JSON list of C-alpha atoms in Angstrom, two decimals:
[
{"chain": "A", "resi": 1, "resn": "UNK", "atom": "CA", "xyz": [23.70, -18.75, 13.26]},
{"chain": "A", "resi": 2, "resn": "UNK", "atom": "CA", "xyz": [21.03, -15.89, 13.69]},
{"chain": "A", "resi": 3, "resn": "UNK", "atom": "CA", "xyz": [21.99, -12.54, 12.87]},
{"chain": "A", "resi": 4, "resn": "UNK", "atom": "CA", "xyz": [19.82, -9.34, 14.66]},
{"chain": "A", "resi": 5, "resn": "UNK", "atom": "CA", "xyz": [20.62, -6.50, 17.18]},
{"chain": "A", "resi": 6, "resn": "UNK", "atom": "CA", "xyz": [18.40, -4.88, 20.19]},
{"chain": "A", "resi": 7, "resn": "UNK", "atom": "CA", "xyz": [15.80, -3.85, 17.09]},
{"chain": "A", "resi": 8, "resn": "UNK", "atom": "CA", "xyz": [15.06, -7.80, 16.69]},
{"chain": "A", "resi": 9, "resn": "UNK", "atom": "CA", "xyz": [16.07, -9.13, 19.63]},
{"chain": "A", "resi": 10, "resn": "UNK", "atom": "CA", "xyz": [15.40, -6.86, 22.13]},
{"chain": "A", "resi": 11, "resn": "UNK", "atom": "CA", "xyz": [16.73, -5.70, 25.10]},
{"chain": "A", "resi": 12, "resn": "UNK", "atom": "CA", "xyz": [18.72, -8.62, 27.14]},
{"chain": "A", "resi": 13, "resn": "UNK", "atom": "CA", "xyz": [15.91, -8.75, 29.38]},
{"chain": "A", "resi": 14, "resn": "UNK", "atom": "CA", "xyz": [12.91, -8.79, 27.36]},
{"chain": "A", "resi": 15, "resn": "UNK", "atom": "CA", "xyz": [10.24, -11.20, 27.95]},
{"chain": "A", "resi": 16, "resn": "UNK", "atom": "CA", "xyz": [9.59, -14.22, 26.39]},
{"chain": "A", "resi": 17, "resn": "UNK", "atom": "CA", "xyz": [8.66, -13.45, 22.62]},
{"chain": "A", "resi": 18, "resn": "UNK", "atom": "CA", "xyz": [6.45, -17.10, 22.02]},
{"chain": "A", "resi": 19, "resn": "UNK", "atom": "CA", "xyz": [4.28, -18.06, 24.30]},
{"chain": "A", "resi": 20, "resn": "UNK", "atom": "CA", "xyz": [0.64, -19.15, 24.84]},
{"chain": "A", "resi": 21, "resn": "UNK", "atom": "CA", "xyz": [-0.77, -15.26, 24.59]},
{"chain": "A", "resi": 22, "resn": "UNK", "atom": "CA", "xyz": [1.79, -14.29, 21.50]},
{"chain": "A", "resi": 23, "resn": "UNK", "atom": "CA", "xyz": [-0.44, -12.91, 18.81]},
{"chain": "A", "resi": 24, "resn": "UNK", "atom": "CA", "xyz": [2.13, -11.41, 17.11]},
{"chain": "A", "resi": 25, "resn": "UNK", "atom": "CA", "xyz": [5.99, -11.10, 18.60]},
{"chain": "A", "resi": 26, "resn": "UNK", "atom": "CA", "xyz": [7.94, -7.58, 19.19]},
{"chain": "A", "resi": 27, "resn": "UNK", "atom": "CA", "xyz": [10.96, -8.83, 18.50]},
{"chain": "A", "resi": 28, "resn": "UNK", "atom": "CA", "xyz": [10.63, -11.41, 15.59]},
{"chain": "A", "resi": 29, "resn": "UNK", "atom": "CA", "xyz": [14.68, -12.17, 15.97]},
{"chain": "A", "resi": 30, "resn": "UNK", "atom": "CA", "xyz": [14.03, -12.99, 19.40]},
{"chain": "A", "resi": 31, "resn": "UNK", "atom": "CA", "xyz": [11.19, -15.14, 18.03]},
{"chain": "A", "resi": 32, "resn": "UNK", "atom": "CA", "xyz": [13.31, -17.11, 15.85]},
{"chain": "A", "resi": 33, "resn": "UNK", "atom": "CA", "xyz": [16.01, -17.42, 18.21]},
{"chain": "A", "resi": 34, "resn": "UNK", "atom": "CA", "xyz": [13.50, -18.98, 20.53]},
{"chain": "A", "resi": 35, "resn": "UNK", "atom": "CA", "xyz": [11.73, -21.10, 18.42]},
{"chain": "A", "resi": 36, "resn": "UNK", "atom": "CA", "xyz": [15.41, -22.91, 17.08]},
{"chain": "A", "resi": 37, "resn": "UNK", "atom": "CA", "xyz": [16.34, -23.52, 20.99]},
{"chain": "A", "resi": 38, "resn": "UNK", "atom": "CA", "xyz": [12.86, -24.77, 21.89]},
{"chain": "A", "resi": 39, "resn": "UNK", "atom": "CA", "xyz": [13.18, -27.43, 19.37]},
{"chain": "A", "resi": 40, "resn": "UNK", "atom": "CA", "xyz": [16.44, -28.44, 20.56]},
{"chain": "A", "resi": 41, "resn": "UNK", "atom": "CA", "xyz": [18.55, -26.95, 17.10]},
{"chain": "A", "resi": 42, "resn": "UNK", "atom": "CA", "xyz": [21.51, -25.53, 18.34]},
{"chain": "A", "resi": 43, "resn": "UNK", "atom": "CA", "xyz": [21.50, -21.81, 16.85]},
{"chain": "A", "resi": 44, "resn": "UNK", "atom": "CA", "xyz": [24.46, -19.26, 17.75]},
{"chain": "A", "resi": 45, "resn": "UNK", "atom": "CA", "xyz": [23.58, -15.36, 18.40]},
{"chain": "A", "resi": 46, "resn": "UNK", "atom": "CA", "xyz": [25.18, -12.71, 16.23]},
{"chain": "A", "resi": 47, "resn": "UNK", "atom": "CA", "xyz": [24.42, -9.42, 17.50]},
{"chain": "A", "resi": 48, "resn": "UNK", "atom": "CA", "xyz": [27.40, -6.08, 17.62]},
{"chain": "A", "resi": 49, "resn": "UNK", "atom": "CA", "xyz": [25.18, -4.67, 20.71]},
{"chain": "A", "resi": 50, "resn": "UNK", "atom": "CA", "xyz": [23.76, -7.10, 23.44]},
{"chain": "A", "resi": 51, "resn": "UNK", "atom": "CA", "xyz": [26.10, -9.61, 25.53]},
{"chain": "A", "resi": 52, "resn": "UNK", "atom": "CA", "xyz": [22.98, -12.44, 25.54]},
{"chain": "A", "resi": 53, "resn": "UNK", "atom": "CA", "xyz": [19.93, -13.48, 24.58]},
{"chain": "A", "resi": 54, "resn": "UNK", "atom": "CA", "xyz": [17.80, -15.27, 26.49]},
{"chain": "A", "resi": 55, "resn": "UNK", "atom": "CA", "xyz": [20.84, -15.75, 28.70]},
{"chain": "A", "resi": 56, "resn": "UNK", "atom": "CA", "xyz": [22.99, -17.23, 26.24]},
{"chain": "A", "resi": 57, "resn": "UNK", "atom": "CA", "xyz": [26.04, -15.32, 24.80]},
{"chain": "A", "resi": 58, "resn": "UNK", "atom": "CA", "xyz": [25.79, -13.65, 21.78]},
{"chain": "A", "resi": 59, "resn": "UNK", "atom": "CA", "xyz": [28.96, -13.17, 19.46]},
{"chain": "A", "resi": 60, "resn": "UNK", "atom": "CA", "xyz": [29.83, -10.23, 17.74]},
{"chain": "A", "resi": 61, "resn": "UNK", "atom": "CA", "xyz": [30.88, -11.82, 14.20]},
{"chain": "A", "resi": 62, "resn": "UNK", "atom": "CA", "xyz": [30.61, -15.70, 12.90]},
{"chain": "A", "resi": 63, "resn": "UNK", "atom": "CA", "xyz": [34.01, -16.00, 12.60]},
{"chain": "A", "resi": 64, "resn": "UNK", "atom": "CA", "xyz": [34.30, -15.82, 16.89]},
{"chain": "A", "resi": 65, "resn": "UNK", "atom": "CA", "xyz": [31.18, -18.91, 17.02]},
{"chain": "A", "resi": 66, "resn": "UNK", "atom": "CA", "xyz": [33.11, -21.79, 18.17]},
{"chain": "A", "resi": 67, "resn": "UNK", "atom": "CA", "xyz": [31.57, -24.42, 15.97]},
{"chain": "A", "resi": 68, "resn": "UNK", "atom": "CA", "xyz": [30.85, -24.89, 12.35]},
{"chain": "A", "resi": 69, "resn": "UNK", "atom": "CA", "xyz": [27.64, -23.16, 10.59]},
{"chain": "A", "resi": 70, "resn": "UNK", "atom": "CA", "xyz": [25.40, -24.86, 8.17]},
{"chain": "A", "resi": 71, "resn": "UNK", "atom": "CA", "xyz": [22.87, -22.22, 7.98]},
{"chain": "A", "resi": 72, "resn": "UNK", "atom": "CA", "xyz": [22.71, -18.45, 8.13]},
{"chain": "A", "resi": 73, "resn": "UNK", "atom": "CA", "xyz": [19.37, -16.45, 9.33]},
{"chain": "A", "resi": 74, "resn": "UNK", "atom": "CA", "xyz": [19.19, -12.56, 8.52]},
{"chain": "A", "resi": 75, "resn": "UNK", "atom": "CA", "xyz": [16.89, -11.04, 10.85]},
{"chain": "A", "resi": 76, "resn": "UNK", "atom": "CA", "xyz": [19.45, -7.51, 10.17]},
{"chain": "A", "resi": 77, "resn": "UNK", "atom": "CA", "xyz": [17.96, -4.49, 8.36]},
{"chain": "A", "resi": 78, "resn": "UNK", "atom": "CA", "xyz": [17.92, -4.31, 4.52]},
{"chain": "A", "resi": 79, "resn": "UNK", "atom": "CA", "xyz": [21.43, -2.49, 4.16]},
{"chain": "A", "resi": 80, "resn": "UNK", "atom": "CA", "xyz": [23.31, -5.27, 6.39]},
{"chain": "A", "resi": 81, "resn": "UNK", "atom": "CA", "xyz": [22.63, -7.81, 3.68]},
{"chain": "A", "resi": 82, "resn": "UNK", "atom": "CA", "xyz": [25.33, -7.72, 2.39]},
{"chain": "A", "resi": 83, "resn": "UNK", "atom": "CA", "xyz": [28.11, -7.63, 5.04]},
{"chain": "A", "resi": 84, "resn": "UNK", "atom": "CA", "xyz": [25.88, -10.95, 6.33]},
{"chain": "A", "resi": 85, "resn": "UNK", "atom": "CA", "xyz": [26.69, -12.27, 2.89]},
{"chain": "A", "resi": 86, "resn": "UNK", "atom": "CA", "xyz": [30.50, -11.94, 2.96]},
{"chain": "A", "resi": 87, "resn": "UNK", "atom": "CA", "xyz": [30.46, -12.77, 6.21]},
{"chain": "A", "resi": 88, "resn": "UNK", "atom": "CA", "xyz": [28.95, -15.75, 5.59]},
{"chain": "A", "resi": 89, "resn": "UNK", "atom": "CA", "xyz": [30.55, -16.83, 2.49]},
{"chain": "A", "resi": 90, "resn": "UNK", "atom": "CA", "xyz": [34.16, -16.33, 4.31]},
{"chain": "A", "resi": 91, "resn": "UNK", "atom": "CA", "xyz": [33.34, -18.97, 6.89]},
{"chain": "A", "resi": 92, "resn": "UNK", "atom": "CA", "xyz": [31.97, -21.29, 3.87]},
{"chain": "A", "resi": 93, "resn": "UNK", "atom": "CA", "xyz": [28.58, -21.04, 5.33]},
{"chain": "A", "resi": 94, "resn": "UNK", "atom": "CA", "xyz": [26.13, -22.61, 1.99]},
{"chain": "A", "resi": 95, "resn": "UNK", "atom": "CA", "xyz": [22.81, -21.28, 2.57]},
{"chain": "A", "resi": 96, "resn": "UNK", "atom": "CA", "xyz": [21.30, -17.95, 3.84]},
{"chain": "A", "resi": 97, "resn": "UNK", "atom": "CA", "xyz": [17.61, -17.37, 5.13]},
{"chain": "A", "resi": 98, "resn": "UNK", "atom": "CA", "xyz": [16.12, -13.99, 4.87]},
{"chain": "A", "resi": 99, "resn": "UNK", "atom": "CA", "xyz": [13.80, -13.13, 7.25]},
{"chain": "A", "resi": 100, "resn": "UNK", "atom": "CA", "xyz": [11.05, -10.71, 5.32]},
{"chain": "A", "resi": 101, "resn": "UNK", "atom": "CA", "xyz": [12.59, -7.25, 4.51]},
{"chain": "A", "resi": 102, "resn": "UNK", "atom": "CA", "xyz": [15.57, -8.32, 5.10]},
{"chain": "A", "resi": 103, "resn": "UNK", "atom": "CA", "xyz": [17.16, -9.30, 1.65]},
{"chain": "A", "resi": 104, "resn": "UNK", "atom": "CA", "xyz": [18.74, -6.77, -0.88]},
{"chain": "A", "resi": 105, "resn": "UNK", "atom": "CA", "xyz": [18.79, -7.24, -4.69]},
{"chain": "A", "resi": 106, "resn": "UNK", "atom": "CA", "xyz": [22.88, -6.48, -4.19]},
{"chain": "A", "resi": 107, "resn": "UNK", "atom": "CA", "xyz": [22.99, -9.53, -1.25]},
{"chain": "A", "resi": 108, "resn": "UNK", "atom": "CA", "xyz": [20.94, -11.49, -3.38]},
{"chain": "A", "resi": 109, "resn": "UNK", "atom": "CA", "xyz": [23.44, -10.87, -6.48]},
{"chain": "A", "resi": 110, "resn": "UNK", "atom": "CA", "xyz": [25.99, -11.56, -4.46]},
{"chain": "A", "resi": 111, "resn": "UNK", "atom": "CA", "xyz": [24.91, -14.84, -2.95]},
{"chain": "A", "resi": 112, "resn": "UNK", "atom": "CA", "xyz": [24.60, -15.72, -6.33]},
{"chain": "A", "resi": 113, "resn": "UNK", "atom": "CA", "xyz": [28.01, -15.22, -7.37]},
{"chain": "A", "resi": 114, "resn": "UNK", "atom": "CA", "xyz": [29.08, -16.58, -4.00]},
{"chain": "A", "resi": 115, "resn": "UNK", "atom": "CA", "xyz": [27.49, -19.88, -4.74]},
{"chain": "A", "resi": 116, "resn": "UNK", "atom": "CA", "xyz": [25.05, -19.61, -1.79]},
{"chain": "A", "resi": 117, "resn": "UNK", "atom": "CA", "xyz": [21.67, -21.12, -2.14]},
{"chain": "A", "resi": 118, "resn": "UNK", "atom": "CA", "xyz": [18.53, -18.25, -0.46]},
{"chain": "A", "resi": 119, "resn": "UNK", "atom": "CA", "xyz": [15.70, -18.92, 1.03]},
{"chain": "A", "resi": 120, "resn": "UNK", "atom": "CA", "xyz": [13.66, -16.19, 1.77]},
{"chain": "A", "resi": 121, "resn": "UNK", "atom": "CA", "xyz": [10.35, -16.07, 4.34]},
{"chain": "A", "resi": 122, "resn": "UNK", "atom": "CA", "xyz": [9.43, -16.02, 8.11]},
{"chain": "A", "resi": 123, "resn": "UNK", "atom": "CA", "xyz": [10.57, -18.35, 10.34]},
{"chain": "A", "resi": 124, "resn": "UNK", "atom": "CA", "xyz": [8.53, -18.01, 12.98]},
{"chain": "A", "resi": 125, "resn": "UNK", "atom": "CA", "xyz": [5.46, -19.73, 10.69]},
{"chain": "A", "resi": 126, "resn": "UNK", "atom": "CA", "xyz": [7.47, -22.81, 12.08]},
{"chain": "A", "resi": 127, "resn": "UNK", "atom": "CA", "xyz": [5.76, -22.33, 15.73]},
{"chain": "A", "resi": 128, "resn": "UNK", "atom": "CA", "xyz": [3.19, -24.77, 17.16]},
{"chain": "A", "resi": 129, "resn": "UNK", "atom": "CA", "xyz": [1.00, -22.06, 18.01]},
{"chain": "A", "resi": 130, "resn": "UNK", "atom": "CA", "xyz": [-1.81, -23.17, 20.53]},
{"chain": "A", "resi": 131, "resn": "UNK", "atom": "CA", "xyz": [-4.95, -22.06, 22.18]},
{"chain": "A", "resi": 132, "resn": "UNK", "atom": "CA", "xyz": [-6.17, -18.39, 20.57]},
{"chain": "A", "resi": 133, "resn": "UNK", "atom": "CA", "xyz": [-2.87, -17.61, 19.22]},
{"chain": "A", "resi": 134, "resn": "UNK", "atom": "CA", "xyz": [-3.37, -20.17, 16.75]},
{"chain": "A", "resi": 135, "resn": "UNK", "atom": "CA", "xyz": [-6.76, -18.85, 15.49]},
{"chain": "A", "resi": 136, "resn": "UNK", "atom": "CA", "xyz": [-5.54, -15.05, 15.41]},
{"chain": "A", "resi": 137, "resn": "UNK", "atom": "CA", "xyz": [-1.55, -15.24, 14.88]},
{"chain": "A", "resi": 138, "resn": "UNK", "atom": "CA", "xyz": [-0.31, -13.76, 11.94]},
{"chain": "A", "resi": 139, "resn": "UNK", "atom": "CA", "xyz": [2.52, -15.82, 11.99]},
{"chain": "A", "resi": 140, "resn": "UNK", "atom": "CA", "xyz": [1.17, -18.96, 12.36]},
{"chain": "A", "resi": 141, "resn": "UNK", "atom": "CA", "xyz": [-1.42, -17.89, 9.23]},
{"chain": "A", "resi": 142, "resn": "UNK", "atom": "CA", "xyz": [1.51, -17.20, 7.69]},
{"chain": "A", "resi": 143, "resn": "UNK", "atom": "CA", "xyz": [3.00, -20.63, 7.36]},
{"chain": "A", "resi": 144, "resn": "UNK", "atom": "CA", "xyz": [-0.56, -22.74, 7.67]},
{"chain": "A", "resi": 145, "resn": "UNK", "atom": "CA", "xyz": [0.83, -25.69, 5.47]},
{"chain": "A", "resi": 146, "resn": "UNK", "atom": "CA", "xyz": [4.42, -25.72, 7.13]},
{"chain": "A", "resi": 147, "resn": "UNK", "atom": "CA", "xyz": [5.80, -28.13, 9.10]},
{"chain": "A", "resi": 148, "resn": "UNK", "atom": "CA", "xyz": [5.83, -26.94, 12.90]},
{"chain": "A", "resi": 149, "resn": "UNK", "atom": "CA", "xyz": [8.44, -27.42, 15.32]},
{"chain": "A", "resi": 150, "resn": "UNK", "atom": "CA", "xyz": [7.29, -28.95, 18.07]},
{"chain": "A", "resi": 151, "resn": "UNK", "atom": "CA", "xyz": [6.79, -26.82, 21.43]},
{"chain": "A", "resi": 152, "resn": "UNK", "atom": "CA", "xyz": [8.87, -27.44, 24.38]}
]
């Protein structure tokens, strides 16, 4: 599950955030969101303010997404952390991936106590950039030795 609002997903209609001529995406949620689907991973929307993302619905807590979550991506502002975090550890959800500035030293704590493991870092260093993008992208610079998800 991928947690955001409109500030990192953008509006239901924005444009594609990762494509040939990204340098750099608006809306890094977006970004992720993208990126997961691309690759075939099948990633469930959190978001309190938009109905869908990239024309998929988008649920307002993880306790209404229909299947079981293995992973948990913040993409939320600093002082969501930890709602994210009980959130998460009430639907037994082990791990939690903060996107950068998204972790707080009180989620962190609490993860801790919660037994679930962190990981924090961008995402979107996972793209197969191509073309320019790939010689210019900060986010592909970002994750040079990662493994890349391969582009749909």
């Amino acid at each position: 599950a991928i947690y955001g609002s409109v500030s990192e997903f953008g509006p239901e209609n924005a444009p594609p955030q990762l494509t040939s001529k990204t340098i750099k995406p608006k809306y890094e949620g977006r970004a992720v969101y993208e990126l997961f689907k691309g690759a075939g991973i099948r990633i469930y929307p959190i978001a309190t303010d938009l109905e869908n993302i990239c024309g998929d619905k988008t649920y307002r807590s993880l306790s209404e997404v229909p299947g079981p979550v293995d992973v948990v991506i913040d993409c939320l502002a600093k002082n969501k952390a930890v709602q994210v975090v009980e959130e998460a550890a009430s639907a037994g959800v082990r791990h939690i991936f903060f996107q950068p500035r998204t972790a707080s030293p009180e989620a962190l704590k609490l993860c801790k106590t919660k037994g679930i493991e962190v990981s924090k870092g961008c995402m979107v260093c996972h793209w197969s950039a191509k073309g320019l993008a790939r010689f210019v992208s900060p986010c592909f610079y970002m994750g040079l030795r990662a493994t890349k998800l391969p582009a749909k």
